[in-house]
mmCIF file of C-alpha atoms in Angstrom:
data_model
loop_
_atom_site.group_PDB
_atom_site.id
_atom_site.type_symbol
_atom_site.label_atom_id
_atom_site.label_comp_id
_atom_site.label_asym_id
_atom_site.label_seq_id
_atom_site.Cartn_x
_atom_site.Cartn_y
_atom_site.Cartn_z
ATOM 1 C CA MET A 1 138.743 54.264 62.654
ATOM 2 C CA LEU A 2 142.447 54.827 62.036
ATOM 3 C CA LEU A 3 141.824 58.453 61.079
ATOM 4 C CA LEU A 4 139.823 58.961 64.261
ATOM 5 C CA VAL A 5 142.531 57.535 66.526
ATOM 6 C CA ILE A 6 145.379 59.397 64.798
ATOM 7 C CA GLY A 7 143.513 62.706 64.634
ATOM 8 C CA VAL A 8 142.443 62.687 68.255
ATOM 9 C CA GLY A 9 145.801 61.423 69.493
ATOM 10 C CA LEU A 10 147.876 64.042 67.689
ATOM 11 C CA ASN A 11 145.550 66.888 68.614
ATOM 12 C CA LEU A 12 145.498 65.852 72.276
ATOM 13 C CA LEU A 13 149.300 65.767 72.355
ATOM 14 C CA GLN A 14 149.458 69.279 70.975
ATOM 15 C CA LEU A 15 146.673 70.536 73.248
ATOM 16 C CA ALA A 16 148.467 69.230 76.348
ATOM 17 C CA GLU A 17 151.393 71.605 75.807
ATOM 18 C CA PRO A 18 149.591 74.976 76.219
ATOM 19 C CA VAL A 19 147.382 73.584 78.994
ATOM 20 C CA SER A 20 150.456 72.439 80.926
ATOM 21 C CA HIS A 21 151.895 75.966 80.838
ATOM 22 C CA ILE A 22 148.990 77.397 82.867
ATOM 23 C CA PRO A 23 150.609 78.273 86.230
ATOM 24 C CA PRO A 24 148.379 76.167 88.552
ATOM 25 C CA VAL A 25 148.620 73.153 86.230
ATOM 26 C CA ALA A 26 152.375 73.575 85.730
ATOM 27 C CA HIS A 27 152.883 73.802 89.484
ATOM 28 C CA ARG A 28 150.867 70.668 90.123
ATOM 29 C CA VAL A 29 151.930 68.316 87.295
ATOM 30 C CA GLY A 30 154.798 70.129 85.577
ATOM 31 C CA SER A 31 155.030 71.412 82.056
ATOM 32 C CA PHE A 32 154.871 69.274 78.936
ATOM 33 C CA GLU A 33 156.699 69.858 75.654
ATOM 34 C CA SER A 34 154.926 68.210 72.737
ATOM 35 C CA PRO A 35 157.285 66.176 70.535
ATOM 36 C CA ILE A 36 155.061 66.863 67.517
ATOM 37 C CA HIS A 37 154.527 70.319 66.005
ATOM 38 C CA LEU A 38 152.269 70.251 62.948
ATOM 39 C CA PRO A 39 151.249 73.207 60.760
ATOM 40 C CA ILE A 40 147.844 74.711 61.502
ATOM 41 C CA TRP A 41 146.333 73.484 58.222
ATOM 42 C CA LEU A 42 147.283 69.889 59.056
ATOM 43 C CA ASN A 43 145.886 70.214 62.597
ATOM 44 C CA LEU A 44 142.601 71.467 61.189
ATOM 45 C CA ALA A 45 142.505 68.708 58.570
ATOM 46 C CA LEU A 46 143.148 66.025 61.212
ATOM 47 C CA GLY A 47 140.528 67.518 63.524
ATOM 48 C CA CYS A 48 137.924 67.661 60.759
ATOM 49 C CA GLY A 49 138.811 64.138 59.678
ATOM 50 C CA ALA A 50 138.401 62.885 63.239
ATOM 51 C CA VAL A 51 135.002 64.587 63.522
ATOM 52 C CA LEU A 52 133.868 63.107 60.206
ATOM 53 C CA ALA A 53 135.113 59.649 61.203
ATOM 54 C CA ARG A 54 133.234 59.848 64.495
ATOM 55 C CA MET A 55 130.063 60.992 62.722
ATOM 56 C CA GLU A 56 130.378 58.122 60.244
ATOM 57 C CA ARG A 57 130.705 55.616 63.090
ATOM 58 C CA ALA A 58 127.731 57.107 64.910
ATOM 59 C CA LEU A 59 125.508 57.153 61.833
ATOM 60 C CA ARG A 60 126.306 53.561 60.887
ATOM 61 C CA LEU A 61 126.002 52.390 64.504
ATOM 62 C CA ARG A 62 129.000 50.094 64.073
ATOM 63 C CA TYR A 63 130.650 48.428 67.054
ATOM 64 C CA SER A 64 134.403 48.591 67.492
ATOM 65 C CA SER A 65 135.917 46.537 70.288
ATOM 66 C CA LEU A 66 138.876 48.936 70.444
ATOM 67 C CA LEU A 67 136.816 52.105 70.920
ATOM 68 C CA ASP A 68 133.513 50.958 72.416
ATOM 69 C CA ALA A 69 134.624 48.360 74.954
ATOM 70 C CA ALA A 70 137.265 50.658 76.478
ATOM 71 C CA GLY A 71 134.614 52.418 78.565
ATOM 72 C CA HIS A 72 133.312 49.241 80.170
#
């Protein structure tokens, strides 16, 4: 679960930067400079790890109060 949260969190932070530089988005909410800049190989490893962690949770059908109850 830790790998899933870290992987998604770091990748979302880095994805927010290029999205915030799109002119209509930048005009509306401003631009965002990500405080974290990881090498591409580490981004891919974290993304793959997050996908594998999510698949493992889905296949085991485990409940996590942190992740599953947040949507309720």
